[in-house]
Coordinates of C-alpha atoms in Angstrom, one line a residue:
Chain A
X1 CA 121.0 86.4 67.8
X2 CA 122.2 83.0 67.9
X3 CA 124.3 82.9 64.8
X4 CA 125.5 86.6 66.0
X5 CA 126.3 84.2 69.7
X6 CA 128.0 81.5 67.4
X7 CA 130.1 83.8 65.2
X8 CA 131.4 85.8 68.4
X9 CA 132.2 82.9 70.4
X10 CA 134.1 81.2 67.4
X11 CA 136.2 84.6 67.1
X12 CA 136.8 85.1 70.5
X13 CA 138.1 81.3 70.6
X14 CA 140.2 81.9 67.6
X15 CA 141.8 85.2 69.4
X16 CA 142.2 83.5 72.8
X17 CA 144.0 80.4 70.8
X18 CA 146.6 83.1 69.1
X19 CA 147.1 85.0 72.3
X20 CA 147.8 81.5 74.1
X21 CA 150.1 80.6 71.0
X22 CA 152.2 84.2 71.4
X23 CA 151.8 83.4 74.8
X24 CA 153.7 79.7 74.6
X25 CA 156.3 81.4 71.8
X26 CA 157.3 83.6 74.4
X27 CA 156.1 86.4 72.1
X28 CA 153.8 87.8 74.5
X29 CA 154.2 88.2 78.4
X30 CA 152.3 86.2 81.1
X31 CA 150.7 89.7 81.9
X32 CA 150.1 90.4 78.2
X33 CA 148.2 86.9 78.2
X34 CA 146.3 87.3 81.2
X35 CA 145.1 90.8 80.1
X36 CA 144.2 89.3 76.5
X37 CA 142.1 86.5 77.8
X38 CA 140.1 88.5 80.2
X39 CA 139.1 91.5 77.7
X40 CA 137.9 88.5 75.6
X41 CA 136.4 86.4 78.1
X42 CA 134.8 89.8 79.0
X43 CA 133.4 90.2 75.8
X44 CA 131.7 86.7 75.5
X45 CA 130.5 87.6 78.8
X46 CA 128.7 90.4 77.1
X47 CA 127.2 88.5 74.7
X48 CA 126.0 85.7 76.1
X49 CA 124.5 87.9 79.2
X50 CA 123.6 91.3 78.2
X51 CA 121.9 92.4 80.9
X52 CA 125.4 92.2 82.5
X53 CA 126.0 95.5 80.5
X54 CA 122.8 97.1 82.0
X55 CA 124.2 96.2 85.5
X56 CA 127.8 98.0 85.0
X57 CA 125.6 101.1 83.4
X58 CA 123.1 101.4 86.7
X59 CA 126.6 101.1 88.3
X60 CA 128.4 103.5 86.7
X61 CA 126.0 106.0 86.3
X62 CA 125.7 105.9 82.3
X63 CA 122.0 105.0 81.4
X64 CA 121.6 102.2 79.1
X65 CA 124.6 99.0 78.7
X66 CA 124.8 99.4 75.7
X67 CA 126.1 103.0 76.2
X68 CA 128.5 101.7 79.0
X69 CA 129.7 99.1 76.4
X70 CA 130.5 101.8 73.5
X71 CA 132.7 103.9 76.2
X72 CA 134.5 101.2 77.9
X73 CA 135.2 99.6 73.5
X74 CA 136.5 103.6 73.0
X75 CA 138.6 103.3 75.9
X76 CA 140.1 100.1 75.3
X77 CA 140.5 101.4 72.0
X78 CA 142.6 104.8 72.7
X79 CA 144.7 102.8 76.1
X80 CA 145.5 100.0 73.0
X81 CA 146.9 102.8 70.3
X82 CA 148.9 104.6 72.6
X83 CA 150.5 101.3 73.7
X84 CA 150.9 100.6 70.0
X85 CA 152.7 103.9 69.6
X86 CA 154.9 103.2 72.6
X87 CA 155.8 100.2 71.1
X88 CA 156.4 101.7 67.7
X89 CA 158.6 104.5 68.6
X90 CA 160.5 101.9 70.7
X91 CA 160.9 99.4 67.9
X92 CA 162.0 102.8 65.4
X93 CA 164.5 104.5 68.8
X94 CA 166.4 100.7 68.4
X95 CA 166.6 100.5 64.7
X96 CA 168.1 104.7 64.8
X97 CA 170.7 103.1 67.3
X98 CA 171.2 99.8 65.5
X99 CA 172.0 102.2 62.6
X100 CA 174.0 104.5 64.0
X101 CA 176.3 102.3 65.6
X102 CA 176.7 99.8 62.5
X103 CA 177.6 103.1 60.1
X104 CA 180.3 104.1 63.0
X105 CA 181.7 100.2 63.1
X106 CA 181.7 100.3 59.5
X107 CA 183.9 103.4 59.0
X108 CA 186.3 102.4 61.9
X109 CA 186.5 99.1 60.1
X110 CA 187.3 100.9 56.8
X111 CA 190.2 102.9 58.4
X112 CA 191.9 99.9 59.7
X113 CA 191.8 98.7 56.9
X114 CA 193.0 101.4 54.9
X115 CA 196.1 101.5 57.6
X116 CA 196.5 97.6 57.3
X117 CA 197.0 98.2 53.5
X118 CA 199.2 101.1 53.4
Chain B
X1 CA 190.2 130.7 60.5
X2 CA 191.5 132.3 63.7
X3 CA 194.7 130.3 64.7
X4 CA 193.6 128.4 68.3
X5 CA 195.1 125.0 69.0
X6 CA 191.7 123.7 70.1
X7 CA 190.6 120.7 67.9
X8 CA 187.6 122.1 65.8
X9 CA 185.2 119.2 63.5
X10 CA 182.7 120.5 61.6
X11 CA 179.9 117.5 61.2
X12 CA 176.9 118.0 58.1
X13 CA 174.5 115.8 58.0
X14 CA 173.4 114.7 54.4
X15 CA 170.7 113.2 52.6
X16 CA 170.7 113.2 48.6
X17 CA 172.8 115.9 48.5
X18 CA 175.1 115.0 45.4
X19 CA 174.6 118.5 43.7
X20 CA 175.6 120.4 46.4
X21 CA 177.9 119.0 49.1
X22 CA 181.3 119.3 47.3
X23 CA 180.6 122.9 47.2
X24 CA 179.6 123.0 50.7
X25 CA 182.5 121.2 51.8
X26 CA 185.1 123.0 49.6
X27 CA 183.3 126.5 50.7
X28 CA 184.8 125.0 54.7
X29 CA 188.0 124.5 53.4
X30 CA 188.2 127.8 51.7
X31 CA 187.7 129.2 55.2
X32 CA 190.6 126.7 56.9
X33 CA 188.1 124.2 58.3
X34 CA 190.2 121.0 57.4
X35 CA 188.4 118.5 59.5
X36 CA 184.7 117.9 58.1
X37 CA 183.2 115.0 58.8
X38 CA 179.9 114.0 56.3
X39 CA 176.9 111.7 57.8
X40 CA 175.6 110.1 54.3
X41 CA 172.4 109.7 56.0
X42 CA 171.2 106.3 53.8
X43 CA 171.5 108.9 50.5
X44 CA 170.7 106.9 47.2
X45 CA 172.5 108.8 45.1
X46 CA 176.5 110.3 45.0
X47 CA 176.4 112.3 48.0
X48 CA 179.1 109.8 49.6
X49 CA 181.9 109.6 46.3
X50 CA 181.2 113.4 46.0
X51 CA 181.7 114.0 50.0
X52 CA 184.9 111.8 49.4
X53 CA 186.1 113.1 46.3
X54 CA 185.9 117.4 48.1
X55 CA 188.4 115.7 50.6
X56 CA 185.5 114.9 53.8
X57 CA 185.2 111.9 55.9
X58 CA 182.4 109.5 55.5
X59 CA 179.8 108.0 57.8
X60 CA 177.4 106.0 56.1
X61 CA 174.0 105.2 57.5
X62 CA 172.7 101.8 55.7
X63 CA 168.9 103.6 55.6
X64 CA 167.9 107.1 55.8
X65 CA 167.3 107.9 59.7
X66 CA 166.6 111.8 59.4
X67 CA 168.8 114.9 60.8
X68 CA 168.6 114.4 64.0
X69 CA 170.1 110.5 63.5
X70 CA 172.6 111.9 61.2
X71 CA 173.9 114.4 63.9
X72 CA 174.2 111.8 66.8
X73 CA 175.9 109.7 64.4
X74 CA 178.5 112.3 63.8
X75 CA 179.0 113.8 67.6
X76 CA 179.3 110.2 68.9
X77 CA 181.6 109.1 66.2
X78 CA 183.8 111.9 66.8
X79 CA 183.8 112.4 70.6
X80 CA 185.2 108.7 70.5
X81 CA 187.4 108.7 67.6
X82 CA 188.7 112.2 67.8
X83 CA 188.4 113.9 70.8
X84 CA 187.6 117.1 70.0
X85 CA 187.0 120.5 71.6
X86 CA 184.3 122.0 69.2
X87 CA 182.1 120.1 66.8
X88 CA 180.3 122.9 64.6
X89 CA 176.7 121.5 63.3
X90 CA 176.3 122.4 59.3
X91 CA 174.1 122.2 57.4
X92 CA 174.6 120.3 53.6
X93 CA 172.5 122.4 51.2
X94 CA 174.5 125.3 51.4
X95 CA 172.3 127.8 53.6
X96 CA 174.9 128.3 56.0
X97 CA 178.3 130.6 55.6
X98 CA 181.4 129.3 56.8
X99 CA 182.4 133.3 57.3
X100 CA 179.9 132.8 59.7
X101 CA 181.8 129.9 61.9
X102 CA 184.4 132.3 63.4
X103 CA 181.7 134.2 65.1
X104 CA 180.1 131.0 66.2
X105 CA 183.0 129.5 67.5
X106 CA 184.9 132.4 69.6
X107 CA 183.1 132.1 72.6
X108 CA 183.7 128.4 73.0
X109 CA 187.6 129.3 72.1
X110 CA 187.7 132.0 75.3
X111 CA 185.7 129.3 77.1
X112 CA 183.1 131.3 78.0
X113 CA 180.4 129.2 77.1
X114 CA 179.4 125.6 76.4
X115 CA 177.1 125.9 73.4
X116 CA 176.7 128.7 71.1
X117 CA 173.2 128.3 68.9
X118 CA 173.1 130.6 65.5
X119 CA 170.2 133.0 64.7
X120 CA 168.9 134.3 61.9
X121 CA 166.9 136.6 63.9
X122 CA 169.9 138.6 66.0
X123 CA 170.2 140.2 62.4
X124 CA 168.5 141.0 59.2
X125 CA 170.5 139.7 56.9
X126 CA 168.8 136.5 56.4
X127 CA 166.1 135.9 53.5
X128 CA 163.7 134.1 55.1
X129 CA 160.4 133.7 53.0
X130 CA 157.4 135.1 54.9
X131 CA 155.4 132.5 55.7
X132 CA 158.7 130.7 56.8
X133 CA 159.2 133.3 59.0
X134 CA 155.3 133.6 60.6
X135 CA 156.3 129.7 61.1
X136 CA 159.5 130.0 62.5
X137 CA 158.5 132.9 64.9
X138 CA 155.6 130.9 66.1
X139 CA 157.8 127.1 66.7
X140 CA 160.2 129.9 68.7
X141 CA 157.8 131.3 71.3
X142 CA 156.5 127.0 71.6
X143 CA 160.0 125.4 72.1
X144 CA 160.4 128.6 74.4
X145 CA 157.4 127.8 76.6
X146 CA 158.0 123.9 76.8
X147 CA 161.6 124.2 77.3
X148 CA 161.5 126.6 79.6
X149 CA 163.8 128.6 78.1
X150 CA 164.4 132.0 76.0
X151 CA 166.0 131.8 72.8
X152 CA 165.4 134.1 69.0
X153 CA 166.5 130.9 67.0
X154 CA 165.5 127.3 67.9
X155 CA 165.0 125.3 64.9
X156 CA 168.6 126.3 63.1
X157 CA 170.9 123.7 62.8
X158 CA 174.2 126.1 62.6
X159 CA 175.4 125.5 66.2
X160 CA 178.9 125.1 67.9
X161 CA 179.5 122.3 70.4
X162 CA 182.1 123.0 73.0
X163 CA 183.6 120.2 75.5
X164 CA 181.2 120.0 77.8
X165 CA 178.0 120.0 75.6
X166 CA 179.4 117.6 73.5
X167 CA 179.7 115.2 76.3
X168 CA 176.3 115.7 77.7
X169 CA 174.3 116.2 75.0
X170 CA 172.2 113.5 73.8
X171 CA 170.0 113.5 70.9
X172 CA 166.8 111.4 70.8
X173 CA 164.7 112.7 68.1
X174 CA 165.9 111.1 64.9
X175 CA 164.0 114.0 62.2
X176 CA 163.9 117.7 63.1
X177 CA 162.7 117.9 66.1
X178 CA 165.8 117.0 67.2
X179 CA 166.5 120.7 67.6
X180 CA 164.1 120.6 70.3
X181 CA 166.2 118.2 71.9
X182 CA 168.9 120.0 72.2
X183 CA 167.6 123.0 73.7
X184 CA 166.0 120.7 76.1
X185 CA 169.7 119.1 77.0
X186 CA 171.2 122.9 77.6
X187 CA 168.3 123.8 80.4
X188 CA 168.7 120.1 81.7
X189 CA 172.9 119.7 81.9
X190 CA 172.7 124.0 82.8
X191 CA 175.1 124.6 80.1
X192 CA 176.2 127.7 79.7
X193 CA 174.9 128.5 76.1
X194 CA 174.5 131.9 73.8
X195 CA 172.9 133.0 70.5
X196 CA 175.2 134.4 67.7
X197 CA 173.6 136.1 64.6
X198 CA 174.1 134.2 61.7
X199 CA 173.3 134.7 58.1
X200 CA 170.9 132.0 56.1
X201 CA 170.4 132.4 52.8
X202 CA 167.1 130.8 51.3
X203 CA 167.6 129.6 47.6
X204 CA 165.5 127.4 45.3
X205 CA 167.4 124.4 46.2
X206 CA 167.6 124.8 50.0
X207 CA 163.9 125.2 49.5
X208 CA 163.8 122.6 47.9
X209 CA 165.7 120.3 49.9
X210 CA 165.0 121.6 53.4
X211 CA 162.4 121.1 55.8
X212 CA 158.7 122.2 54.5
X213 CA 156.9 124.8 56.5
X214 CA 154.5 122.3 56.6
X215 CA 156.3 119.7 58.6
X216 CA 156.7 121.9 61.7
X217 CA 153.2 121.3 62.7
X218 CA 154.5 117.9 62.7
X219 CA 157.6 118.8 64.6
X220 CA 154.9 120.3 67.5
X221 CA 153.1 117.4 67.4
X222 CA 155.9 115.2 68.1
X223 CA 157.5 117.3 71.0
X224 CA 154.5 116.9 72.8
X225 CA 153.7 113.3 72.4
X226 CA 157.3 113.1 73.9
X227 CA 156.8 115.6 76.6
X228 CA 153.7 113.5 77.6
X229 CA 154.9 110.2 77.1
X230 CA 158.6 110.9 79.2

């Protein structure tokens, strides 16, 4: 258990570090940051304490923690895809317009040309 | 072509289409339809010297975008450039008829209308493969329900543009879904639109080349992450 304690902390260290390094690059928004840190922080709550899991179970209605951990992983899991997917289709709508506006700069560019020559 | 002094384009998007764009293009021209405008759509083969060479203009896109990319290209280039009154949507593999634009076009010339959409269901000249069919009928009665709107055709891409769709109309699928767009921009701008039968004719390399029967389940898909994420 303790190298399992060890091993987490010096992941969730490393992830909090990169988030706090996005974060100072301006990469990733003081909200962003916040919300990073605090899913993390959550989960070395979790492992250090995890009878804290039992207690948000007897809360919540769901029997044991470690059920009430697998459901809240899943829906971190689904709310993080679909922001990914937002963030995707985003990134691939700018690149279509990028594209479309360089091949109609490109053509007008072409016919002044072709007028500056004749 | 019927004489009207309305400024007609004819835009066909085109990807790899080298074999059979010039004949596409000099088919148009056959029929009096001077101004064609070709969206290479990031093709890595001849389709732009062979557009050029049958007497088209030429929109290059750097990388291939898809259709629906391809067409917004084209409207926007020409509604700023050019002007025009009717921008007929073609497609490059040679399933469409340029006899077939006359029909399409009328109703925009007697201003009647805003947007006239082919269909290769109004008729039964078209030689659509079965399970083509089963597919098509079925993406029908689905962009139906979730545009709220009743049409025989909505995934063909033989359509006529008239002023006031091609100012309002705005295209944000870049693939094939993009059709879905489109009929979602008549019920939202209440344009005044109207189904004309049109005659597609399936061959080997429009098969070949066109969408796979496959892909609409993909198409569906896509509408209704959209529909949910808007």
């Amino acid at each position: 258990m303790i190298i399992l304690r060890i091993a987490t902390s010096i992941f969730v260290f490393f992830a909090i570090s990169r988030a706090y390094l996005r974060f100072k690059d301006r990469s990733l928004g003081a909200t962003g940051f916040f919300l990073w840190t605090s899913i993390w922080a959550l989960a070395l709550l979790f492992i250090f304490d995890p009878n804290l899991s039992s207690i948000i179970a007897e809360l919540t209605g769901l029997g044991r923690g470690a059920d009430a951990a697998f459901l809240l992983s899943i829906i971190l899991i689904f709310y993080l895809i679909f922001r990914l997917y937002i963030k995707i289709d985003t990134i691939d709508k700018n690149l279509t317009t990028l594209v479309i506006k360089l091949s109609k700069e490109q053509q007008l560019n072409r016919e002044i040309s072709e007028k500056t020559n004749q | 072509m019927e004489t009207t002094s309305k400024k007609i384009y004819i835009v066909i998007p085109a990807y790899n289409e080298e074999t059979g764009i010039a004949s596409v293009i000099s088919h148009l021209k056959d029929f009096g339809y001077e101004n064609i405008l070709v969206v290479n759509d990031g093709s890595n083969d001849y389709t732009e010297e062979k557009a050029r060479e049958a007497g088209a203009e030429v929109l290059n896109q750097i990388i291939n975008r898809g259709q629906g990319a391809a067409l917004r290209t084209g409207i926007e280039y020409l509604r700023e450039v050019y002007a025009p009154d009717i921008i007929v949507t073609f497609d490059a593999d040679g399933q469409h008829q340029a006899k077939d634009i006359a029909a399409i076009i009328k109703p925009l010339i007697e201003e009647k209308f805003d947007i006239v959409l082919g269909s290769r269901f109004l008729n039964k000249k078209s030689n659509a493969p079965l399970l083509r069919k089963i597919v098509l009928k079925a993406g029908i009665i689905f962009t139906n329900f979730i545009s709220n709107i009743k049409l025989t055709d909505t995934h063909n891409g033989f359509r006529a543009l008239g002023k006031k769709a091609i100012q309002k109309i705005n295209i944000s699928h870049r693939g094939m879904e993009h059709a879905s767009d489109i009929i979602d921009e008549i019920t939202k701008n209440k344009l005044r639109y109207k189904e004309v039968p049109v005659e597609i004719i399936y061959t080997d390399y429009s098969r070949a080349k066109g969408q796979r029967t496959s892909g609409f389940a993909k198409i569906g898909i896509k509408i209704l992450i959209k529909k949910l994420t808007q």
